[in-house]
CSV table of C-alpha atoms in Angstrom, one decimal:
chain,number,residue,atom,x,y,z
A,29,ARG,CA,-9.6,-13.1,7.5
A,30,THR,CA,-7.3,-10.6,9.0
A,31,PRO,CA,-5.4,-11.8,12.2
A,32,THR,CA,-4.2,-9.2,14.6
A,33,LEU,CA,-1.5,-9.4,17.2
A,34,ALA,CA,-2.4,-8.2,20.7
A,35,PRO,CA,0.6,-7.6,22.9
A,36,GLY,CA,-0.4,-8.7,26.4
A,37,ARG,CA,2.0,-7.6,29.2
A,38,ALA,CA,5.3,-9.1,30.0
A,39,THR,CA,5.3,-10.5,33.5
A,40,HIS,CA,9.1,-11.1,33.4
A,41,ALA,CA,11.9,-11.1,30.9
A,42,ALA,CA,11.2,-14.6,29.7
A,43,ALA,CA,7.5,-14.2,28.8
A,44,ARG,CA,5.4,-12.0,26.5
A,45,PRO,CA,1.9,-13.2,26.2
A,46,LEU,CA,0.4,-13.0,22.8
A,47,GLY,CA,-3.2,-12.8,21.6
A,48,VAL,CA,-4.5,-13.4,18.1
A,49,VAL,CA,-7.8,-12.1,17.0
A,50,SER,CA,-9.3,-13.2,13.7
A,51,CYS,CA,-11.5,-10.7,11.9
A,52,ASN,CA,-13.6,-11.4,8.8
A,53,ASP,CA,-12.9,-8.5,6.4
A,54,SER,CA,-15.1,-9.9,3.6
A,55,GLU,CA,-17.9,-7.8,4.9
A,56,ARG,CA,-17.6,-4.4,6.6
A,57,GLY,CA,-13.8,-4.5,6.8
A,58,ALA,CA,-13.7,-0.8,7.5
A,59,ARG,CA,-15.7,-1.2,10.7
A,60,ALA,CA,-13.4,-4.0,11.9
A,61,ALA,CA,-10.3,-1.9,11.1
A,62,GLU,CA,-11.8,1.1,13.0
A,63,HIS,CA,-12.4,-1.0,16.1
A,64,LEU,CA,-9.0,-2.6,16.0
A,65,ALA,CA,-7.1,0.7,15.4
A,66,THR,CA,-9.0,2.8,18.0
A,67,ALA,CA,-9.1,0.0,20.7
A,68,GLY,CA,-5.5,0.9,21.7
A,69,VAL,CA,-4.4,-2.7,22.3
A,70,VAL,CA,-3.6,-4.0,18.8
A,71,PRO,CA,-0.2,-3.2,17.6
A,72,ALA,CA,-0.2,-5.2,14.3
A,73,VAL,CA,-2.5,-6.5,11.6
A,74,ILE,CA,-1.9,-9.2,9.1
A,75,GLY,CA,-4.1,-9.3,5.9
A,76,PHE,CA,-5.7,-8.3,3.5
A,77,ARG,CA,-8.5,-9.2,1.1
A,78,SER,CA,-7.2,-6.9,-1.6
A,79,GLY,CA,-4.6,-4.3,-2.2
A,80,VAL,CA,-7.2,-1.6,-2.5
A,81,GLU,CA,-8.6,-2.6,0.9
A,82,ALA,CA,-5.1,-2.6,2.4
A,83,ILE,CA,-4.4,0.9,1.1
A,84,GLU,CA,-7.7,2.3,2.2
A,85,LEU,CA,-7.5,0.8,5.8
A,86,ALA,CA,-3.9,1.5,6.3
A,87,SER,CA,-4.1,5.1,5.3
A,88,THR,CA,-7.5,5.7,7.0
A,89,TRP,CA,-7.1,3.8,10.3
A,90,PHE,CA,-3.9,2.0,10.9
A,91,ILE,CA,-1.1,4.5,10.0
A,92,PRO,CA,-2.9,7.4,11.9
A,93,HIS,CA,-3.4,5.2,15.0
A,94,GLY,CA,0.2,3.8,14.9
A,95,VAL,CA,-0.8,0.2,13.9
A,96,LEU,CA,1.6,-1.8,11.9
A,97,SER,CA,0.3,-3.5,8.8
A,98,PHE,CA,1.7,-6.7,7.2
A,99,SER,CA,0.2,-7.4,3.7
A,100,ALA,CA,0.5,-11.1,3.1
A,101,THR,CA,-1.2,-11.2,-0.3
A,102,SER,CA,-1.3,-7.9,-2.1
A,103,THR,CA,1.3,-7.4,-4.8
A,104,ASN,CA,0.0,-3.7,-5.5
A,105,PRO,CA,3.3,-1.6,-6.0
A,106,LEU,CA,1.4,1.4,-4.5
A,107,LEU,CA,0.8,-0.3,-1.1
A,108,THR,CA,4.4,0.1,0.3
A,109,ARG,CA,4.6,3.8,-0.9
A,110,LEU,CA,1.9,5.1,1.3
A,111,PRO,CA,3.0,8.3,3.0
A,112,HIS,CA,3.5,8.4,6.7
A,113,PRO,CA,3.5,11.5,9.1
A,114,PRO,CA,6.9,13.1,9.8
A,115,GLY,CA,8.8,11.2,12.5
A,116,VAL,CA,6.7,8.0,12.2
A,117,PRO,CA,8.6,4.9,11.4
A,118,ARG,CA,7.4,2.7,8.5
A,119,LEU,CA,4.1,1.0,9.4
A,120,VAL,CA,3.3,-0.9,6.2
A,121,PHE,CA,5.3,-3.9,5.1
A,122,ARG,CA,4.6,-6.9,2.8
A,123,THR,CA,5.7,-10.5,3.0
A,124,THR,CA,4.7,-11.2,-0.6
A,125,TYR,CA,6.3,-9.7,-3.6
A,126,SER,CA,5.6,-6.5,-5.5
A,127,SER,CA,4.1,-6.7,-9.0
A,128,ALA,CA,6.9,-4.3,-10.1
A,129,ALA,CA,9.3,-7.2,-9.6
A,130,THR,CA,6.9,-9.5,-11.4
A,131,ALA,CA,6.9,-7.1,-14.4
A,132,GLU,CA,10.6,-7.3,-14.7
A,133,ALA,CA,10.6,-11.1,-14.5
A,134,LEU,CA,7.9,-11.5,-17.2
A,135,ALA,CA,9.5,-8.9,-19.5
A,136,ALA,CA,12.8,-10.8,-19.3
A,137,PHE,CA,11.0,-14.1,-20.0
A,138,THR,CA,9.0,-12.9,-23.0
A,139,ALA,CA,11.5,-13.5,-25.8
A,140,PRO,CA,12.8,-16.9,-24.5
A,141,ALA,CA,9.2,-18.1,-23.9
A,142,VAL,CA,8.1,-17.2,-27.5
A,143,GLU,CA,11.2,-18.9,-29.0
A,144,ALA,CA,10.8,-22.0,-26.8
A,145,ARG,CA,7.0,-22.4,-27.7
A,146,ARG,CA,7.4,-21.5,-31.5
A,147,THR,CA,6.1,-24.3,-33.7
A,148,PRO,CA,8.9,-26.0,-35.4
A,149,GLY,CA,9.2,-24.7,-39.0
A,150,ALA,CA,7.1,-21.6,-38.2
A,151,ARG,CA,8.5,-18.2,-39.2
A,152,ARG,CA,9.6,-16.0,-36.4
A,153,ARG,CA,7.5,-12.9,-36.1
A,154,GLU,CA,9.5,-9.7,-35.7
A,155,PRO,CA,8.8,-7.5,-33.9
A,156,LEU,CA,6.7,-9.3,-31.3
A,157,ARG,CA,3.2,-8.0,-30.5
A,158,LEU,CA,2.4,-7.7,-26.9
A,159,ALA,CA,-0.8,-7.0,-25.0
A,160,LEU,CA,-1.7,-6.4,-21.4
A,161,VAL,CA,-5.2,-7.2,-20.3
A,162,ARG,CA,-6.0,-5.8,-16.8
A,163,PRO,CA,-8.8,-4.4,-14.6
A,164,ALA,CA,-9.6,-0.6,-15.0
A,165,SER,CA,-8.4,0.2,-11.6
A,166,ALA,CA,-5.6,2.0,-9.7
A,167,VAL,CA,-3.9,-1.3,-9.1
A,168,GLY,CA,-4.1,-2.3,-12.8
A,169,ALA,CA,-2.8,1.1,-13.8
A,170,ALA,CA,0.1,0.8,-11.4
A,171,PHE,CA,1.1,-2.5,-12.9
A,172,ALA,CA,0.7,-1.2,-16.4
A,173,VAL,CA,3.4,1.4,-15.6
A,174,ALA,CA,5.7,-1.2,-14.2
A,175,LEU,CA,5.2,-3.5,-17.1
A,176,SER,CA,5.6,-0.9,-19.8
A,177,THR,CA,8.9,0.3,-18.1
A,178,ALA,CA,10.2,-3.3,-17.8
A,179,LEU,CA,9.3,-4.0,-21.4
A,180,THR,CA,10.9,-0.9,-22.7
A,181,ALA,CA,14.1,-1.7,-20.8
A,182,GLU,CA,14.1,-5.1,-22.7
A,183,GLY,CA,13.9,-3.2,-26.0
A,184,TYR,CA,10.1,-3.6,-26.8
A,185,ALA,CA,8.3,-0.6,-28.4
A,186,THR,CA,5.5,-0.1,-25.8
A,187,THR,CA,4.7,3.4,-27.3
A,188,ASP,CA,3.9,1.8,-30.8
A,189,GLU,CA,0.1,1.0,-30.8
A,190,ALA,CA,0.7,-1.5,-33.6
A,191,ARG,CA,3.0,-3.5,-31.4
A,192,TYR,CA,1.7,-3.0,-27.8
A,193,LEU,CA,-1.9,-2.9,-26.4
A,194,ASP,CA,-2.9,-1.9,-22.9
A,195,ALA,CA,-6.5,-3.1,-22.7
A,196,THR,CA,-8.7,-2.6,-19.6
A,197,PHE,CA,-12.0,-4.1,-18.5
A,198,ASP,CA,-14.5,-3.4,-15.8
A,199,THR,CA,-14.6,-6.0,-13.0
A,200,ASP,CA,-18.2,-5.4,-12.1
A,201,GLY,CA,-21.3,-3.4,-12.7
A,202,PRO,CA,-23.5,-3.1,-15.8
A,203,GLY,CA,-20.6,-2.1,-18.1
A,204,ALA,CA,-18.5,-5.3,-17.4
A,205,GLU,CA,-19.7,-7.3,-20.3
A,206,ALA,CA,-19.4,-4.6,-22.8
A,207,SER,CA,-15.8,-3.9,-21.7
A,208,TYR,CA,-15.0,-7.6,-22.2
A,209,GLY,CA,-16.2,-7.2,-25.8
A,210,ARG,CA,-14.2,-4.1,-26.5
A,211,THR,CA,-11.0,-5.7,-25.1
A,212,LEU,CA,-11.6,-8.9,-27.1
A,213,GLU,CA,-12.0,-6.9,-30.3
A,214,ALA,CA,-8.8,-5.0,-29.6
A,215,LEU,CA,-7.0,-8.2,-29.1
A,216,ARG,CA,-8.3,-9.7,-32.4
A,217,ARG,CA,-7.0,-6.6,-34.3
A,218,LEU,CA,-3.5,-6.9,-32.7
A,219,MET,CA,-3.2,-10.7,-32.9
A,220,PRO,CA,-0.7,-10.6,-30.1
A,221,ASP,CA,2.2,-13.1,-29.5
A,222,VAL,CA,2.0,-12.6,-25.8
A,223,VAL,CA,-0.9,-11.6,-23.5
A,224,TYR,CA,0.0,-10.5,-19.9
A,225,PHE,CA,-3.1,-11.0,-17.9
A,226,ALA,CA,-4.6,-10.0,-14.5
A,227,GLY,CA,-8.2,-10.8,-13.7
A,228,GLY,CA,-10.7,-13.3,-12.3
A,229,ARG,CA,-12.8,-16.1,-13.8
A,230,SER,CA,-15.3,-13.9,-15.5
A,231,ALA,CA,-12.6,-12.1,-17.4
A,232,VAL,CA,-10.9,-15.3,-18.5
A,233,VAL,CA,-14.3,-16.7,-19.7
A,234,GLY,CA,-15.3,-13.4,-21.4
A,235,ILE,CA,-12.1,-12.5,-23.0
A,236,LEU,CA,-9.4,-15.2,-23.1
A,237,ARG,CA,-11.6,-18.1,-23.8
A,238,GLU,CA,-13.3,-16.2,-26.6
A,239,LEU,CA,-10.1,-15.1,-28.0
A,240,GLU,CA,-9.0,-18.8,-28.2
A,241,ARG,CA,-12.3,-19.8,-29.8
A,242,GLY,CA,-12.2,-17.2,-32.5
A,243,TRP,CA,-8.4,-17.4,-33.2
A,244,PRO,CA,-7.8,-17.8,-37.1
A,245,PRO,CA,-6.7,-21.4,-37.7
A,246,ARG,CA,-4.2,-20.2,-40.4
A,247,ALA,CA,-2.7,-17.4,-38.3
A,248,GLY,CA,0.6,-19.3,-37.9
A,249,HIS,CA,0.8,-18.8,-34.1
A,250,ARG,CA,-1.3,-18.7,-31.0
A,251,PRO,CA,-0.7,-16.3,-28.0
A,252,LEU,CA,1.1,-17.2,-24.9
A,253,TYR,CA,-0.6,-16.2,-21.7
A,254,MET,CA,1.4,-14.8,-18.8
A,255,SER,CA,-0.4,-14.3,-15.4
A,256,LEU,CA,0.8,-11.5,-13.3
A,257,ALA,CA,0.5,-13.8,-10.3
A,258,PRO,CA,0.7,-17.6,-9.6
A,259,ILE,CA,-1.5,-19.7,-12.0
A,260,GLY,CA,-4.9,-19.7,-10.5
A,261,SER,CA,-8.1,-21.9,-11.0
A,262,ASN,CA,-9.3,-19.4,-13.6
A,263,LEU,CA,-6.4,-20.1,-16.0
A,264,LEU,CA,-6.3,-23.8,-15.2
A,265,GLU,CA,-10.0,-23.9,-16.3
A,266,LEU,CA,-9.0,-22.2,-19.5
A,267,VAL,CA,-6.4,-24.8,-20.1
A,268,GLY,CA,-8.7,-27.8,-19.4
A,269,ASP,CA,-7.7,-30.9,-21.3
A,270,ASP,CA,-6.0,-28.9,-24.2
A,271,GLY,CA,-2.4,-30.1,-24.1
A,272,GLU,CA,-1.3,-27.5,-26.7
A,273,ARG,CA,-2.9,-24.8,-24.7
A,274,ARG,CA,-1.3,-25.9,-21.5
A,275,ARG,CA,2.1,-25.2,-23.0
A,276,ARG,CA,1.1,-21.5,-23.5
A,277,VAL,CA,0.1,-20.6,-20.0
A,278,PHE,CA,2.6,-19.2,-17.4
A,279,GLY,CA,2.6,-17.5,-14.2
A,280,VAL,CA,5.1,-16.2,-11.6
A,281,THR,CA,5.7,-16.3,-7.9
A,282,THR,CA,8.5,-15.9,-5.4
A,283,ALA,CA,11.5,-18.2,-5.3
A,284,GLY,CA,10.9,-19.4,-1.8
A,285,ASN,CA,13.3,-21.5,0.4
A,286,PRO,CA,12.7,-25.1,-0.8
A,287,ALA,CA,13.4,-26.8,2.5
A,288,VAL,CA,11.4,-24.4,4.7
A,289,GLY,CA,8.6,-24.2,2.1
A,290,ALA,CA,8.4,-28.0,2.0
A,291,ARG,CA,8.2,-28.3,5.7
A,292,PHE,CA,5.5,-25.7,5.8
A,293,LEU,CA,3.5,-27.4,3.0
A,294,ARG,CA,3.6,-30.7,4.9
A,295,ARG,CA,2.6,-29.1,8.2
A,296,TYR,CA,-0.3,-27.2,6.5
A,297,ARG,CA,-1.6,-30.3,4.8
A,298,GLU,CA,-1.5,-32.1,8.1
A,299,ALA,CA,-3.6,-29.3,9.7
A,300,PHE,CA,-5.9,-28.7,6.7
A,301,PRO,CA,-6.2,-31.9,4.7
A,302,GLU,CA,-9.3,-30.7,2.9
A,303,ASP,CA,-7.4,-27.8,1.2
A,304,ALA,CA,-5.9,-28.8,-2.1
A,305,VAL,CA,-2.8,-26.6,-1.9
A,306,SER,CA,0.4,-27.1,-3.8
A,307,ARG,CA,3.9,-25.5,-3.3
A,308,THR,CA,2.9,-22.5,-5.5
A,309,SER,CA,-0.5,-21.9,-3.9
A,310,ALA,CA,0.2,-22.5,-0.2
A,311,PRO,CA,-0.4,-19.5,2.1
A,312,ASP,CA,3.2,-19.2,3.1
A,313,THR,CA,3.3,-15.4,3.1
A,314,ALA,CA,0.7,-15.1,5.9
A,315,TYR,CA,2.6,-17.8,7.9
A,316,ASP,CA,5.8,-15.8,7.5
A,317,ALA,CA,4.1,-12.6,8.5
A,318,MET,CA,2.9,-14.0,11.7
A,319,TYR,CA,6.5,-15.3,12.6
A,320,ALA,CA,7.9,-11.8,11.7
A,321,ALA,CA,5.4,-10.1,13.9
A,322,VAL,CA,5.9,-12.5,16.9
A,323,TYR,CA,9.7,-12.4,16.7
A,324,ALA,CA,9.6,-8.6,16.4
A,325,SER,CA,7.6,-8.4,19.6
A,326,TYR,CA,10.2,-10.4,21.4
A,327,ALA,CA,12.8,-8.0,20.0
A,328,VAL,CA,11.1,-5.1,21.7
A,329,PRO,CA,12.8,-4.4,25.1
A,330,ALA,CA,10.8,-6.0,27.9
A,331,ALA,CA,10.2,-2.6,29.6
A,332,GLU,CA,9.0,-1.0,26.4
A,333,PRO,CA,5.3,-1.4,25.4
A,334,VAL,CA,4.6,-3.3,22.2
A,335,THR,CA,3.3,-0.7,19.7
A,336,GLY,CA,3.3,-0.5,15.9
A,337,ALA,CA,6.3,1.8,16.0
A,338,ALA,CA,8.2,-0.5,18.4
A,339,LEU,CA,7.6,-3.5,16.2
A,340,SER,CA,8.7,-1.6,13.1
A,341,ARG,CA,12.0,-0.7,14.8
A,342,ALA,CA,12.4,-4.3,16.1
A,343,LEU,CA,12.0,-5.7,12.6
A,344,ARG,CA,15.4,-4.4,11.8
A,345,ARG,CA,16.8,-7.1,14.1
A,346,LEU,CA,15.4,-9.9,11.9
A,347,GLY,CA,17.7,-9.3,9.0
A,348,PRO,CA,21.3,-10.2,8.2
A,349,GLY,CA,24.0,-10.1,10.9
A,350,GLY,CA,22.9,-12.9,13.2
A,351,PRO,CA,22.4,-16.6,13.2
A,352,THR,CA,20.0,-17.9,10.6
A,353,VAL,CA,16.6,-18.9,12.0
A,354,GLU,CA,13.9,-20.5,9.9
A,355,VAL,CA,10.2,-20.1,10.4
A,356,GLY,CA,8.6,-23.1,12.2
A,357,LEU,CA,8.6,-24.6,15.6
A,358,VAL,CA,12.2,-25.8,15.5
A,359,GLY,CA,13.8,-22.3,15.6
A,360,VAL,CA,11.5,-20.7,18.2
A,361,PHE,CA,13.8,-21.2,21.3
A,362,ASP,CA,16.9,-20.2,19.4
A,363,ALA,CA,15.2,-17.1,18.2
A,364,PHE,CA,13.9,-16.3,21.7
A,365,ARG,CA,17.4,-16.8,23.2
A,366,VAL,CA,19.1,-14.4,20.7
A,367,LEU,CA,16.4,-11.7,20.7
A,368,SER,CA,15.9,-11.6,24.4
A,369,GLY,CA,19.6,-11.1,24.8
A,370,GLY,CA,19.5,-8.1,22.6
A,371,GLY,CA,20.9,-9.9,19.5
A,372,THR,CA,19.8,-10.2,15.8
A,373,ILE,CA,18.5,-13.2,13.9
A,374,ASP,CA,18.5,-13.6,10.1
A,375,LEU,CA,14.9,-14.8,9.7
A,376,VAL,CA,14.1,-17.1,6.7
A,377,GLY,CA,10.5,-17.6,5.7
A,378,ALA,CA,8.8,-20.3,3.8
A,379,SER,CA,8.3,-17.9,1.0
A,380,GLY,CA,11.9,-16.7,1.0
A,381,PRO,CA,14.2,-14.2,3.0
A,382,LEU,CA,12.4,-12.0,5.4
A,383,ASP,CA,15.0,-9.2,5.3
A,384,LEU,CA,12.3,-6.5,5.4
A,385,ASP,CA,13.8,-3.3,4.1
A,386,ASP,CA,12.8,-0.2,6.1
A,387,ALA,CA,13.1,1.9,3.0
A,388,THR,CA,10.9,-0.2,0.7
A,389,GLY,CA,8.8,-2.2,3.2
A,390,GLU,CA,9.7,-5.4,1.3
A,391,ALA,CA,12.2,-8.2,1.3
A,392,PRO,CA,14.3,-8.6,-2.0
A,393,SER,CA,13.3,-11.9,-3.6
A,394,ASP,CA,13.9,-13.6,-6.8
A,395,GLN,CA,11.0,-14.5,-9.2
A,396,VAL,CA,10.2,-18.0,-10.4
A,397,ILE,CA,8.3,-18.6,-13.6
A,398,LEU,CA,5.4,-21.1,-13.4
A,399,CYS,CA,3.9,-23.4,-16.0
A,400,VAL,CA,0.9,-25.7,-16.0
A,401,ALA,CA,1.4,-29.4,-15.3
A,402,ARG,CA,-0.4,-32.4,-13.8
A,403,GLY,CA,0.2,-33.1,-10.1
A,404,PRO,CA,0.5,-36.5,-8.5
A,405,ASP,CA,-3.3,-36.6,-8.2
A,406,GLY,CA,-3.7,-35.9,-11.9
A,407,ARG,CA,-5.2,-32.5,-11.5
A,408,LEU,CA,-3.7,-29.4,-13.2
A,409,GLU,CA,-1.5,-27.2,-11.0
A,410,GLY,CA,1.1,-24.4,-11.4
A,411,ARG,CA,4.7,-25.8,-11.2
A,412,GLU,CA,8.0,-24.2,-11.2
A,413,ALA,CA,9.3,-24.1,-14.8
A,414,GLY,CA,13.0,-24.1,-14.1
A,415,VAL,CA,13.3,-20.4,-14.9
A,416,VAL,CA,14.4,-17.9,-12.3
A,417,TYR,CA,14.7,-14.1,-12.5
A,418,ARG,CA,17.5,-12.9,-10.3
A,419,THR,CA,16.1,-9.6,-9.1
A,420,ALA,CA,19.3,-8.2,-7.7
A,421,GLU,CA,21.2,-8.9,-10.9
A,422,ARG,CA,18.3,-8.3,-13.2
A,423,ARG,CA,19.1,-11.4,-15.0
A,424,LEU,CA,17.1,-14.5,-16.1
A,425,ALA,CA,18.5,-17.9,-15.4
A,426,GLU,CA,16.9,-20.2,-17.9
A,427,ASP,CA,16.3,-24.0,-18.0
A,428,LEU,CA,12.8,-24.3,-19.2
A,429,ARG,CA,11.6,-27.8,-18.4
A,430,CYS,CA,7.8,-27.6,-18.6
A,431,PRO,CA,6.0,-30.4,-20.4
């Protein structure tokens, strides 16, 4: 569902009514986007179902009609690079991370992970053989470029086909099963040490599970699997009750603010007890996007209409330079007081800093490596592994403590 922010009209300096409209974009998302963009009363939209959808709707409807878009889930590196008309401020931001940053983190983690998971007494394989398994799409191709660049910077020979494989599969249609088979055979020929993976359950079942089943017992090693995102149910299903396989599956997410993230998680579980969410799977980026949009609306001068362009300019007042305000109910009145007085707040989200850069459309954030562990209820979940990639320093801080 894609929530949208309707501005209302300020009746006096101390009030700015807000309206939230929830649109289901799982069916006919373009129709909903057209209605929202052309109605003339919606300055901002938070979503989206996929990166491809976000790119299509932003470029077709929202940017041309001056509507600001917050992507809370898409890590597609192309999204925040969409062109804008001359003189128009940035109208596309994201509160989650870019997969370009993910690529750097996974590339830096590759050698330490292989060494940590090497069977005692097993001979070290040099050079490492690496494989990327991804959808045959523009999103997948963009990540392939980012990963290849990051791996090359770490010293891996991504141009050597005997050491590096970029394998694609079709996500749907009559050719999907056949593409799984081709990718599987390519992986069996390479016998990789690490498989970087992006895909849904069908690709896990059709490719990774079959790779595990057919792996030669005397190979001397088994591959590590590194998800380009948090560890989802598809990879948890692959792990199952296999303790050895559990040690070989990793993911990545942003290094959120622990205290703010914990408060959000408790509040979310209170409101939605039926949702089995963990620290690494909670929808904190959508929560953060809503606070950024609302606070930006209060940073718009009272006499000025709340438009997408006005919100974009107002986001600059939610970065460093003022008192720290954390998302959540506690900070609302402090934020309102400072912003209504023309000041700046340093907004901190549950997912991390919300210093949205006007040049990139993103907030700089560190990346956390995830591993598979059992939660308090005994179910498998993604858990922080004690390894953080410091994005600004391009440095890995290691203390791998996965079971």
